[in-house]
PDB file of C-alpha atoms in Angstrom:
ATOM      1  CA  MET A  28     228.064  76.964 -31.651  1.00  0.00           C
ATOM      2  CA  THR A  29     227.547  74.956 -34.842  1.00  0.00           C
ATOM      3  CA  THR A  30     229.270  76.565 -37.808  1.00  0.00           C
ATOM      4  CA  PHE A  31     227.972  76.959 -41.338  1.00  0.00           C
ATOM      5  CA  GLY A  32     230.404  74.323 -42.615  1.00  0.00           C
ATOM      6  CA  GLN A  33     229.532  71.788 -39.932  1.00  0.00           C
ATOM      7  CA  ARG A  34     225.809  72.097 -40.593  1.00  0.00           C
ATOM      8  CA  LEU A  35     226.308  72.058 -44.357  1.00  0.00           C
ATOM      9  CA  ARG A  36     228.252  68.793 -44.223  1.00  0.00           C
ATOM     10  CA  ALA A  37     225.765  67.200 -41.808  1.00  0.00           C
ATOM     11  CA  LEU A  38     222.786  68.112 -43.986  1.00  0.00           C
ATOM     12  CA  ALA A  39     224.578  66.978 -47.136  1.00  0.00           C
ATOM     13  CA  THR A  40     225.246  63.569 -45.540  1.00  0.00           C
ATOM     14  CA  GLU A  41     221.631  63.269 -44.361  1.00  0.00           C
ATOM     15  CA  ARG A  42     220.282  64.147 -47.817  1.00  0.00           C
ATOM     16  CA  GLY A  43     222.746  61.964 -49.729  1.00  0.00           C
ATOM     17  CA  PHE A  44     224.628  64.838 -51.381  1.00  0.00           C
ATOM     18  CA  SER A  45     228.354  64.976 -51.979  1.00  0.00           C
ATOM     19  CA  LEU A  46     229.990  68.418 -51.983  1.00  0.00           C
ATOM     20  CA  ARG A  47     230.775  67.895 -55.672  1.00  0.00           C
ATOM     21  CA  ARG A  48     227.106  67.267 -56.466  1.00  0.00           C
ATOM     22  CA  LEU A  49     226.047  70.270 -54.398  1.00  0.00           C
ATOM     23  CA  ALA A  50     228.583  72.490 -56.133  1.00  0.00           C
ATOM     24  CA  SER A  51     227.279  71.473 -59.558  1.00  0.00           C
ATOM     25  CA  GLN A  52     223.778  72.631 -58.591  1.00  0.00           C
ATOM     26  CA  VAL A  53     224.728  75.956 -56.956  1.00  0.00           C
ATOM     27  CA  PRO A  54     226.617  76.259 -59.405  1.00  0.00           C
ATOM     28  CA  CYS A  55     230.210  76.794 -58.286  1.00  0.00           C
ATOM     29  CA  SER A  56     233.445  74.812 -58.284  1.00  0.00           C
ATOM     30  CA  PRO A  57     233.771  71.953 -55.743  1.00  0.00           C
ATOM     31  CA  ALA A  58     237.034  73.484 -54.491  1.00  0.00           C
ATOM     32  CA  HIS A  59     235.351  76.838 -53.851  1.00  0.00           C
ATOM     33  CA  LEU A  60     232.466  75.191 -51.982  1.00  0.00           C
ATOM     34  CA  SER A  61     234.942  73.189 -49.905  1.00  0.00           C
ATOM     35  CA  ARG A  62     236.805  76.369 -48.925  1.00  0.00           C
ATOM     36  CA  MET A  63     233.502  78.025 -47.921  1.00  0.00           C
ATOM     37  CA  ALA A  64     232.560  74.953 -45.849  1.00  0.00           C
ATOM     38  CA  SER A  65     235.929  75.004 -44.066  1.00  0.00           C
ATOM     39  CA  GLY A  66     235.652  78.732 -43.294  1.00  0.00           C
ATOM     40  CA  GLN A  67     238.514  79.719 -45.587  1.00  0.00           C
ATOM     41  CA  ARG A  68     236.230  81.814 -47.809  1.00  0.00           C
ATOM     42  CA  PRO A  69     233.140  83.927 -46.973  1.00  0.00           C
ATOM     43  CA  VAL A  70     229.780  82.556 -48.103  1.00  0.00           C
ATOM     44  CA  PRO A  71     227.871  84.961 -50.379  1.00  0.00           C
ATOM     45  CA  ALA A  72     224.239  85.412 -49.368  1.00  0.00           C
ATOM     46  CA  ASP A  73     222.901  84.096 -52.672  1.00  0.00           C
ATOM     47  CA  VAL A  74     225.066  80.947 -52.437  1.00  0.00           C
ATOM     48  CA  ALA A  75     223.911  80.316 -48.867  1.00  0.00           C
ATOM     49  CA  ALA A  76     220.293  80.716 -49.980  1.00  0.00           C
ATOM     50  CA  ARG A  77     220.782  78.280 -52.864  1.00  0.00           C
ATOM     51  CA  LEU A  78     222.400  75.676 -50.591  1.00  0.00           C
ATOM     52  CA  ASP A  79     219.616  76.171 -48.072  1.00  0.00           C
ATOM     53  CA  GLU A  80     217.078  75.527 -50.839  1.00  0.00           C
ATOM     54  CA  LEU A  81     218.884  72.425 -52.170  1.00  0.00           C
ATOM     55  CA  LEU A  82     219.203  70.867 -48.709  1.00  0.00           C
ATOM     56  CA  GLY A  83     215.805  71.945 -47.343  1.00  0.00           C
ATOM     57  CA  ALA A  84     217.439  73.701 -44.391  1.00  0.00           C
ATOM     58  CA  GLY A  85     214.545  76.105 -43.763  1.00  0.00           C
ATOM     59  CA  GLY A  86     216.764  79.177 -43.521  1.00  0.00           C
ATOM     60  CA  GLU A  87     219.266  77.651 -41.087  1.00  0.00           C
ATOM     61  CA  LEU A  88     222.222  77.752 -43.483  1.00  0.00           C
ATOM     62  CA  VAL A  89     221.445  81.351 -44.436  1.00  0.00           C
ATOM     63  CA  MET A  90     221.437  82.397 -40.787  1.00  0.00           C
ATOM     64  CA  LEU A  91     224.680  80.573 -40.013  1.00  0.00           C
ATOM     65  CA  ALA A  92     226.371  82.084 -43.061  1.00  0.00           C
ATOM     66  CA  THR A  93     225.145  85.552 -42.086  1.00  0.00           C
ATOM     67  CA  VAL A  94     226.486  85.252 -38.538  1.00  0.00           C
ATOM     68  CA  ALA A  95     229.841  84.118 -39.929  1.00  0.00           C
ATOM     69  CA  ALA A  96     230.099  86.975 -42.438  1.00  0.00           C
ATOM     70  CA  PRO A  97     232.711  89.642 -41.621  1.00  0.00           C
ATOM     71  CA  ASN A  98     230.180  92.497 -41.634  1.00  0.00           C
ATOM     72  CA  VAL A  99     227.777  90.718 -39.272  1.00  0.00           C
ATOM     73  CA  ALA A 100     227.901  90.216 -35.522  1.00  0.00           C
ATOM     74  CA  SER A 101     230.652  88.041 -34.078  1.00  0.00           C
ATOM     75  CA  ALA A 102     230.569  86.268 -30.738  1.00  0.00           C
ATOM     76  CA  GLY A 103     232.557  89.211 -29.364  1.00  0.00           C
ATOM     77  CA  ASP A 104     229.927  91.685 -30.578  1.00  0.00           C
ATOM     78  CA  LEU A 105     227.195  89.669 -28.892  1.00  0.00           C
ATOM     79  CA  ASP A 106     229.169  89.520 -25.643  1.00  0.00           C
ATOM     80  CA  ARG A 107     229.690  93.302 -25.696  1.00  0.00           C
ATOM     81  CA  VAL A 108     225.952  93.881 -26.155  1.00  0.00           C
ATOM     82  CA  ARG A 109     225.104  91.427 -23.344  1.00  0.00           C
ATOM     83  CA  HIS A 110     227.492  93.349 -21.092  1.00  0.00           C
ATOM     84  CA  ALA A 111     225.869  96.653 -22.067  1.00  0.00           C
ATOM     85  CA  VAL A 112     222.355  95.312 -21.415  1.00  0.00           C
ATOM     86  CA  ALA A 113     223.444  94.161 -17.957  1.00  0.00           C
ATOM     87  CA  ARG A 114     225.085  97.542 -17.206  1.00  0.00           C
ATOM     88  CA  PRO A 115     223.414 100.093 -19.504  1.00  0.00           C
ATOM     89  CA  ARG A 116     224.885 103.105 -17.720  1.00  0.00           C
ATOM     90  CA  ARG A 117     228.341 101.876 -18.701  1.00  0.00           C
ATOM     91  CA  LEU A 118     227.554 101.751 -22.429  1.00  0.00           C
ATOM     92  CA  ASP A 119     230.613 102.907 -24.369  1.00  0.00           C
ATOM     93  CA  THR A 120     231.533 103.335 -28.048  1.00  0.00           C
ATOM     94  CA  THR A 121     232.665  99.694 -28.290  1.00  0.00           C
ATOM     95  CA  GLY A 122     229.257  98.446 -27.160  1.00  0.00           C
ATOM     96  CA  LEU A 123     227.559 100.928 -29.463  1.00  0.00           C
ATOM     97  CA  ASP A 124     229.598  99.720 -32.440  1.00  0.00           C
ATOM     98  CA  ALA A 125     228.566  96.144 -31.624  1.00  0.00           C
ATOM     99  CA  LEU A 126     224.917  97.216 -31.611  1.00  0.00           C
ATOM    100  CA  ARG A 127     225.406  98.808 -35.033  1.00  0.00           C
ATOM    101  CA  THR A 128     227.061  95.651 -36.344  1.00  0.00           C
ATOM    102  CA  ILE A 129     224.152  93.498 -35.211  1.00  0.00           C
ATOM    103  CA  LEU A 130     221.698  95.870 -36.903  1.00  0.00           C
ATOM    104  CA  ALA A 131     223.712  95.715 -40.135  1.00  0.00           C
ATOM    105  CA  GLY A 132     223.613  91.923 -39.917  1.00  0.00           C
ATOM    106  CA  GLN A 133     219.840  91.913 -39.500  1.00  0.00           C
ATOM    107  CA  ARG A 134     219.449  94.146 -42.543  1.00  0.00           C
ATOM    108  CA  ARG A 135     221.580  91.790 -44.642  1.00  0.00           C
ATOM    109  CA  LEU A 136     219.697  88.779 -43.322  1.00  0.00           C
ATOM    110  CA  GLU A 137     216.373  90.355 -44.321  1.00  0.00           C
ATOM    111  CA  ASP A 138     217.710  90.772 -47.846  1.00  0.00           C
ATOM    112  CA  VAL A 139     217.905  86.985 -48.087  1.00  0.00           C
ATOM    113  CA  VAL A 140     215.173  85.488 -45.861  1.00  0.00           C
ATOM    114  CA  GLY A 141     212.601  88.291 -46.068  1.00  0.00           C
ATOM    115  CA  PRO A 142     211.008  90.347 -43.274  1.00  0.00           C
ATOM    116  CA  GLY A 143     208.756  87.740 -41.659  1.00  0.00           C
ATOM    117  CA  PRO A 144     211.348  85.424 -40.068  1.00  0.00           C
ATOM    118  CA  ILE A 145     213.208  88.238 -38.281  1.00  0.00           C
ATOM    119  CA  LEU A 146     210.374  90.605 -37.335  1.00  0.00           C
ATOM    120  CA  THR A 147     209.795  89.283 -33.796  1.00  0.00           C
ATOM    121  CA  ALA A 148     213.507  89.338 -32.978  1.00  0.00           C
ATOM    122  CA  VAL A 149     213.965  92.864 -34.338  1.00  0.00           C
ATOM    123  CA  ARG A 150     211.030  94.188 -32.307  1.00  0.00           C
ATOM    124  CA  ALA A 151     212.672  92.944 -29.118  1.00  0.00           C
ATOM    125  CA  GLN A 152     216.087  94.225 -30.182  1.00  0.00           C
ATOM    126  CA  THR A 153     214.606  97.648 -30.973  1.00  0.00           C
ATOM    127  CA  THR A 154     213.168  97.904 -27.464  1.00  0.00           C
ATOM    128  CA  ALA A 155     216.507  96.875 -25.962  1.00  0.00           C
ATOM    129  CA  ALA A 156     218.422  99.402 -28.082  1.00  0.00           C
ATOM    130  CA  GLU A 157     216.254 102.295 -26.904  1.00  0.00           C
ATOM    131  CA  HIS A 158     216.501 101.151 -23.289  1.00  0.00           C
ATOM    132  CA  LEU A 159     220.279 101.201 -23.595  1.00  0.00           C
ATOM    133  CA  ALA A 160     220.200 104.673 -25.138  1.00  0.00           C
ATOM    134  CA  ARG A 161     217.918 106.114 -22.449  1.00  0.00           C
ATOM    135  CA  GLU A 162     220.070 104.659 -19.667  1.00  0.00           C
ATOM    136  CA  ALA A 163     223.415 105.647 -21.220  1.00  0.00           C
ATOM    137  CA  ARG A 164     225.384 108.456 -19.652  1.00  0.00           C
ATOM    138  CA  GLY A 165     227.866 111.031 -20.884  1.00  0.00           C
ATOM    139  CA  ASP A 166     228.917 111.843 -24.414  1.00  0.00           C
ATOM    140  CA  VAL A 167     227.764 108.496 -25.805  1.00  0.00           C
ATOM    141  CA  GLN A 168     224.050 109.107 -25.106  1.00  0.00           C
ATOM    142  CA  ALA A 169     223.214 111.252 -28.166  1.00  0.00           C
ATOM    143  CA  GLU A 170     224.969 108.792 -30.460  1.00  0.00           C
ATOM    144  CA  ALA A 171     223.195 105.885 -28.761  1.00  0.00           C
ATOM    145  CA  LEU A 172     219.842 107.584 -29.338  1.00  0.00           C
ATOM    146  CA  GLY A 173     220.658 107.835 -33.037  1.00  0.00           C
ATOM    147  CA  VAL A 174     221.402 104.105 -33.176  1.00  0.00           C
ATOM    148  CA  ALA A 175     218.146 103.356 -31.332  1.00  0.00           C
ATOM    149  CA  GLY A 176     216.316 105.444 -33.912  1.00  0.00           C
ATOM    150  CA  GLU A 177     217.922 103.396 -36.691  1.00  0.00           C
ATOM    151  CA  TRP A 178     216.601 100.225 -35.075  1.00  0.00           C
ATOM    152  CA  ALA A 179     213.120 101.776 -34.865  1.00  0.00           C
ATOM    153  CA  GLN A 180     213.273 102.774 -38.538  1.00  0.00           C
ATOM    154  CA  PHE A 181     214.248  99.222 -39.537  1.00  0.00           C
ATOM    155  CA  SER A 182     211.442  97.807 -37.425  1.00  0.00           C
ATOM    156  CA  GLY A 183     209.043 100.141 -39.238  1.00  0.00           C
ATOM    157  CA  TRP A 184     210.312  98.885 -42.589  1.00  0.00           C
ATOM    158  CA  LEU A 185     209.785  95.244 -41.558  1.00  0.00           C
ATOM    159  CA  HIS A 186     206.207  95.981 -40.482  1.00  0.00           C
ATOM    160  CA  ALA A 187     205.528  97.807 -43.743  1.00  0.00           C
ATOM    161  CA  ALA A 188     207.012  94.918 -45.743  1.00  0.00           C
ATOM    162  CA  THR A 189     204.630  92.520 -43.983  1.00  0.00           C
ATOM    163  CA  SER A 190     201.630  94.805 -44.680  1.00  0.00           C
ATOM    164  CA  SER A 191     201.271  95.879 -41.031  1.00  0.00           C
ATOM    165  CA  ASN A 192     200.856  99.499 -42.060  1.00  0.00           C
ATOM    166  CA  TYR A 193     199.473 100.847 -38.786  1.00  0.00           C
ATOM    167  CA  ALA A 194     202.366  99.371 -36.794  1.00  0.00           C
ATOM    168  CA  ALA A 195     204.824 100.609 -39.426  1.00  0.00           C
ATOM    169  CA  ALA A 196     203.498 104.170 -39.120  1.00  0.00           C
ATOM    170  CA  ARG A 197     203.870 104.041 -35.327  1.00  0.00           C
ATOM    171  CA  HIS A 198     207.486 102.839 -35.580  1.00  0.00           C
ATOM    172  CA  TYR A 199     208.328 105.472 -38.200  1.00  0.00           C
ATOM    173  CA  GLU A 200     206.756 108.201 -36.085  1.00  0.00           C
ATOM    174  CA  HIS A 201     208.747 107.043 -33.058  1.00  0.00           C
ATOM    175  CA  ALA A 202     211.955 106.837 -35.098  1.00  0.00           C
ATOM    176  CA  GLY A 203     211.352 110.385 -36.323  1.00  0.00           C
ATOM    177  CA  ARG A 204     211.002 111.693 -32.775  1.00  0.00           C
ATOM    178  CA  ILE A 205     214.226 109.983 -31.727  1.00  0.00           C
ATOM    179  CA  ALA A 206     216.041 111.294 -34.825  1.00  0.00           C
ATOM    180  CA  ALA A 207     214.945 114.863 -34.082  1.00  0.00           C
ATOM    181  CA  GLU A 208     216.010 114.507 -30.442  1.00  0.00           C
ATOM    182  CA  ALA A 209     219.419 113.111 -31.442  1.00  0.00           C
ATOM    183  CA  GLY A 210     219.974 115.577 -34.298  1.00  0.00           C
ATOM    184  CA  HIS A 211     220.279 112.645 -36.724  1.00  0.00           C
ATOM    185  CA  VAL A 212     219.376 114.399 -40.003  1.00  0.00           C
ATOM    186  CA  ASP A 213     219.858 111.422 -42.344  1.00  0.00           C
ATOM    187  CA  LEU A 214     217.548 109.300 -40.227  1.00  0.00           C
ATOM    188  CA  LEU A 215     214.927 112.049 -39.914  1.00  0.00           C
ATOM    189  CA  ALA A 216     214.785 112.538 -43.697  1.00  0.00           C
ATOM    190  CA  THR A 217     214.766 108.783 -44.333  1.00  0.00           C
ATOM    191  CA  VAL A 218     211.861 108.236 -41.946  1.00  0.00           C
ATOM    192  CA  ARG A 219     209.857 110.951 -43.705  1.00  0.00           C
ATOM    193  CA  SER A 220     210.553 109.306 -47.060  1.00  0.00           C
ATOM    194  CA  MET A 221     209.457 105.971 -45.598  1.00  0.00           C
ATOM    195  CA  ARG A 222     206.192 107.569 -44.493  1.00  0.00           C
ATOM    196  CA  GLY A 223     205.699 108.580 -48.123  1.00  0.00           C
ATOM    197  CA  LEU A 224     206.392 105.010 -49.257  1.00  0.00           C
ATOM    198  CA  LEU A 225     203.893 103.757 -46.700  1.00  0.00           C
ATOM    199  CA  ALA A 226     201.252 106.127 -48.126  1.00  0.00           C
ATOM    200  CA  PHE A 227     202.001 104.750 -51.591  1.00  0.00           C
ATOM    201  CA  GLN A 228     201.634 101.151 -50.387  1.00  0.00           C
ATOM    202  CA  ALA A 229     198.352 101.932 -48.615  1.00  0.00           C
ATOM    203  CA  SER A 230     196.916 103.287 -51.905  1.00  0.00           C
ATOM    204  CA  GLY A 231     194.311 105.494 -50.232  1.00  0.00           C
ATOM    205  CA  ARG A 232     192.261 108.143 -52.017  1.00  0.00           C
ATOM    206  CA  ASP A 233     194.825 110.828 -51.240  1.00  0.00           C
ATOM    207  CA  ALA A 234     197.877 108.573 -51.632  1.00  0.00           C
ATOM    208  CA  GLY A 235     199.482 110.728 -54.325  1.00  0.00           C
ATOM    209  CA  GLU A 236     199.174 113.902 -52.258  1.00  0.00           C
ATOM    210  CA  GLN A 237     200.583 112.110 -49.188  1.00  0.00           C
ATOM    211  CA  VAL A 238     203.563 110.776 -51.144  1.00  0.00           C
ATOM    212  CA  VAL A 239     204.373 114.274 -52.428  1.00  0.00           C
ATOM    213  CA  ALA A 240     203.891 115.885 -49.003  1.00  0.00           C
ATOM    214  CA  TRP A 241     206.098 113.432 -47.074  1.00  0.00           C
ATOM    215  CA  SER A 242     208.781 113.518 -49.765  1.00  0.00           C
ATOM    216  CA  ARG A 243     208.902 117.316 -49.655  1.00  0.00           C
ATOM    217  CA  ARG A 244     209.246 117.194 -45.875  1.00  0.00           C
ATOM    218  CA  ALA A 245     212.171 114.792 -46.317  1.00  0.00           C
ATOM    219  CA  ARG A 246     213.819 117.179 -48.792  1.00  0.00           C
ATOM    220  CA  GLU A 247     213.458 120.043 -46.297  1.00  0.00           C
ATOM    221  CA  VAL A 248     215.917 118.379 -43.902  1.00  0.00           C
ATOM    222  CA  GLU A 249     219.296 120.038 -44.417  1.00  0.00           C
ATOM    223  CA  GLY A 250     222.710 118.383 -44.344  1.00  0.00           C
ATOM    224  CA  THR A 251     221.707 114.895 -45.507  1.00  0.00           C
ATOM    225  CA  GLY A 252     223.728 112.471 -47.623  1.00  0.00           C
ATOM    226  CA  ALA A 253     223.242 112.319 -51.393  1.00  0.00           C
ATOM    227  CA  SER A 254     221.264 109.071 -51.464  1.00  0.00           C
ATOM    228  CA  VAL A 255     218.901 110.365 -48.785  1.00  0.00           C
ATOM    229  CA  ARG A 256     218.181 113.394 -51.004  1.00  0.00           C
ATOM    230  CA  VAL A 257     217.830 111.269 -54.139  1.00  0.00           C
ATOM    231  CA  GLN A 258     215.430 108.949 -52.331  1.00  0.00           C
ATOM    232  CA  ALA A 259     213.168 111.896 -51.469  1.00  0.00           C
ATOM    233  CA  ILE A 260     213.376 113.481 -54.928  1.00  0.00           C
ATOM    234  CA  GLN A 261     212.487 110.341 -56.854  1.00  0.00           C
ATOM    235  CA  GLN A 262     209.657 109.556 -54.462  1.00  0.00           C
ATOM    236  CA  GLU A 263     208.172 113.005 -54.945  1.00  0.00           C
ATOM    237  CA  ALA A 264     208.386 112.276 -58.680  1.00  0.00           C
ATOM    238  CA  ARG A 265     206.430 109.062 -58.060  1.00  0.00           C
ATOM    239  CA  GLY A 266     203.772 111.031 -56.190  1.00  0.00           C
ATOM    240  CA  HIS A 267     203.375 113.435 -59.111  1.00  0.00           C
ATOM    241  CA  ALA A 268     203.171 110.478 -61.505  1.00  0.00           C
ATOM    242  CA  MET A 269     200.374 109.025 -59.364  1.00  0.00           C
ATOM    243  CA  LEU A 270     198.564 112.353 -59.707  1.00  0.00           C
ATOM    244  CA  GLY A 271     199.127 112.463 -63.465  1.00  0.00           C
ATOM    245  CA  ASN A 272     201.453 115.480 -63.262  1.00  0.00           C
ATOM    246  CA  ALA A 273     203.815 114.286 -65.996  1.00  0.00           C
ATOM    247  CA  ALA A 274     205.875 117.490 -66.320  1.00  0.00           C
ATOM    248  CA  ASP A 275     206.659 117.646 -62.585  1.00  0.00           C
ATOM    249  CA  ALA A 276     207.364 113.908 -62.419  1.00  0.00           C
ATOM    250  CA  LEU A 277     209.808 113.953 -65.337  1.00  0.00           C
ATOM    251  CA  ARG A 278     211.569 117.076 -64.035  1.00  0.00           C
ATOM    252  CA  LEU A 279     212.106 115.512 -60.629  1.00  0.00           C
ATOM    253  CA  LEU A 280     213.300 112.225 -62.126  1.00  0.00           C
ATOM    254  CA  ALA A 281     215.946 114.176 -64.043  1.00  0.00           C
ATOM    255  CA  ASP A 282     216.918 115.978 -60.817  1.00  0.00           C
ATOM    256  CA  ALA A 283     217.252 112.631 -59.000  1.00  0.00           C
ATOM    257  CA  GLU A 284     219.440 111.191 -61.739  1.00  0.00           C
ATOM    258  CA  ALA A 285     221.717 114.255 -61.663  1.00  0.00           C
ATOM    259  CA  ALA A 286     221.965 114.167 -57.860  1.00  0.00           C
ATOM    260  CA  MET A 287     222.898 110.473 -57.963  1.00  0.00           C
ATOM    261  CA  GLU A 288     226.066 111.355 -59.875  1.00  0.00           C
ATOM    262  CA  ALA A 289     227.296 113.240 -56.790  1.00  0.00           C
ATOM    263  CA  LYS A 290     226.487 110.317 -54.483  1.00  0.00           C
ATOM    264  CA  ALA A 291     228.553 110.548 -51.288  1.00  0.00           C
ATOM    265  CA  GLY A 292     228.205 110.541 -47.504  1.00  0.00           C
ATOM    266  CA  ASP A 293     225.445 107.933 -47.363  1.00  0.00           C
ATOM    267  CA  PRO A 294     224.220 106.357 -44.110  1.00  0.00           C
ATOM    268  CA  ASP A 295     224.816 102.626 -43.581  1.00  0.00           C
ATOM    269  CA  TRP A 296     221.183 101.621 -44.017  1.00  0.00           C
ATOM    270  CA  LEU A 297     221.143 102.843 -47.632  1.00  0.00           C
ATOM    271  CA  TYR A 298     223.837 100.380 -48.745  1.00  0.00           C
ATOM    272  CA  PHE A 299     221.413  99.075 -51.390  1.00  0.00           C
ATOM    273  CA  TYR A 300     220.576 102.504 -52.838  1.00  0.00           C
ATOM    274  CA  ASP A 301     222.484 102.769 -56.066  1.00  0.00           C
ATOM    275  CA  VAL A 302     222.026 103.374 -59.789  1.00  0.00           C
ATOM    276  CA  PRO A 303     220.143 100.086 -60.457  1.00  0.00           C
ATOM    277  CA  LEU A 304     217.560 100.886 -57.775  1.00  0.00           C
ATOM    278  CA  LEU A 305     217.113 104.444 -59.021  1.00  0.00           C
ATOM    279  CA  THR A 306     216.681 102.991 -62.522  1.00  0.00           C
ATOM    280  CA  LEU A 307     213.923 100.713 -61.205  1.00  0.00           C
ATOM    281  CA  GLN A 308     212.211 103.622 -59.474  1.00  0.00           C
ATOM    282  CA  ARG A 309     212.372 105.702 -62.650  1.00  0.00           C
ATOM    283  CA  GLY A 310     210.834 102.777 -64.505  1.00  0.00           C
ATOM    284  CA  HIS A 311     207.998 102.609 -61.994  1.00  0.00           C
ATOM    285  CA  ALA A 312     207.253 106.320 -62.392  1.00  0.00           C
ATOM    286  CA  HIS A 313     207.116 105.952 -66.189  1.00  0.00           C
ATOM    287  CA  LEU A 314     204.760 103.002 -65.699  1.00  0.00           C
ATOM    288  CA  LEU A 315     202.426 105.188 -63.641  1.00  0.00           C
ATOM    289  CA  LEU A 316     202.494 107.759 -66.462  1.00  0.00           C
ATOM    290  CA  GLY A 317     201.564 105.114 -69.032  1.00  0.00           C
ATOM    291  CA  ARG A 318     204.915 105.380 -70.810  1.00  0.00           C
ATOM    292  CA  TRP A 319     205.090 101.608 -71.299  1.00  0.00           C
ATOM    293  CA  GLU A 320     208.121 101.296 -73.581  1.00  0.00           C
ATOM    294  CA  THR A 321     210.371 103.528 -71.470  1.00  0.00           C
ATOM    295  CA  ALA A 322     209.128 101.794 -68.305  1.00  0.00           C
ATOM    296  CA  ALA A 323     209.893  98.331 -69.685  1.00  0.00           C
ATOM    297  CA  GLU A 324     213.377  99.364 -70.778  1.00  0.00           C
ATOM    298  CA  LEU A 325     214.282 100.940 -67.436  1.00  0.00           C
ATOM    299  CA  LEU A 326     212.813  98.125 -65.358  1.00  0.00           C
ATOM    300  CA  ALA A 327     214.617  95.437 -67.367  1.00  0.00           C
ATOM    301  CA  ASP A 328     217.906  97.353 -67.111  1.00  0.00           C
ATOM    302  CA  GLY A 329     217.503  97.888 -63.372  1.00  0.00           C
ATOM    303  CA  LEU A 330     216.611  94.283 -62.572  1.00  0.00           C
ATOM    304  CA  GLY A 331     219.518  93.042 -64.656  1.00  0.00           C
ATOM    305  CA  ALA A 332     222.005  95.255 -62.800  1.00  0.00           C
ATOM    306  CA  VAL A 333     220.949  94.544 -59.196  1.00  0.00           C
ATOM    307  CA  ASP A 334     223.811  93.322 -56.999  1.00  0.00           C
ATOM    308  CA  GLY A 335     223.893  89.573 -56.377  1.00  0.00           C
ATOM    309  CA  GLU A 336     223.566  89.839 -52.599  1.00  0.00           C
ATOM    310  CA  ILE A 337     220.133  91.464 -52.763  1.00  0.00           C
ATOM    311  CA  ARG A 338     218.874  89.787 -55.931  1.00  0.00           C
ATOM    312  CA  ARG A 339     216.638  87.516 -53.812  1.00  0.00           C
ATOM    313  CA  SER A 340     215.158  90.375 -51.748  1.00  0.00           C
ATOM    314  CA  GLU A 341     211.372  90.266 -51.565  1.00  0.00           C
ATOM    315  CA  TRP A 342     210.967  93.957 -52.408  1.00  0.00           C
ATOM    316  CA  LEU A 343     212.458  93.328 -55.854  1.00  0.00           C
ATOM    317  CA  THR A 344     209.297  91.411 -56.752  1.00  0.00           C
ATOM    318  CA  TRP A 345     207.466  94.775 -56.844  1.00  0.00           C
ATOM    319  CA  TYR A 346     209.618  95.806 -59.784  1.00  0.00           C
ATOM    320  CA  ALA A 347     209.405  92.414 -61.476  1.00  0.00           C
ATOM    321  CA  ALA A 348     205.617  92.809 -61.364  1.00  0.00           C
ATOM    322  CA  ASP A 349     205.984  96.326 -62.814  1.00  0.00           C
ATOM    323  CA  LEU A 350     208.014  94.907 -65.702  1.00  0.00           C
ATOM    324  CA  ALA A 351     205.402  92.242 -66.320  1.00  0.00           C
ATOM    325  CA  GLU A 352     202.686  94.916 -66.470  1.00  0.00           C
ATOM    326  CA  ALA A 353     204.683  97.093 -68.857  1.00  0.00           C
ATOM    327  CA  LEU A 354     205.359  94.144 -71.170  1.00  0.00           C
ATOM    328  CA  ALA A 355     201.685  93.138 -71.057  1.00  0.00           C
ATOM    329  CA  GLN A 356     200.666  96.668 -72.044  1.00  0.00           C
ATOM    330  CA  LEU A 357     203.086  96.438 -74.975  1.00  0.00           C
ATOM    331  CA  GLY A 358     201.526  93.157 -76.056  1.00  0.00           C
TER     332      GLY A 358
END
């Protein structure tokens, strides 16, 4: 398999770039770029994306860097999953961990390349993950069902992010059924929150009521991690802001901020849910309430504090547009 460094050097030669010239435009030091190309240092997602852009690689360098990253699938992980697919009744915890690792890699890849390029692959992988779970035997089956539900939830997110709302709702509904069957409380609450987000994106006549209703259902799930609870609380606040219920919205935003201070026990798929994102969501709620100055301040603070690895994520453009609207309202 071609490595990131091999493809980087080949493309640089084809395009007439030296590593020194490339490094100056990333920007980073030539020595650091050389160590990344030789595999001595990991390649940050934003650096891979910049190199991909400079060399016109069409996403190839990003994908190679993602596969090489320590938190993304290795050749051994892929082999373990192939073995499990061939003999699903022999699925064990090692194969299940490999399936989780591949899912984590796909999530990180989507942060950089967006939902479109990976949607078809994830749909197929989601089907395979549930097949493995249904065929698994023994103690591993309930855990495998939970992992299959996580794949279904991610597939729902990708459909929602590409404006395929009907397909997204079907995947979320399916993920919710699997989560309930597996007793996966974090996933069940997350899926309900995602249904609320989908109602918000659809912007129907009763969107505000739907956002509040789904968020409350998410909060009703007991035993969830802190970020799962915060996600539901702030989204219910958004629903009240959509309805013009300022007092309820502001109260819930304060509750979400307080709950974030006790953040612990989060599921893997909420790796991005942190103070900057909550700040952005608070800014959006203030925007809906017409509190332009507070909205602009929160949105600018949140965008400025977002971690480098997800700074290029497509969903951040929602909040950049919010900031632009708030600034326009302020003149």
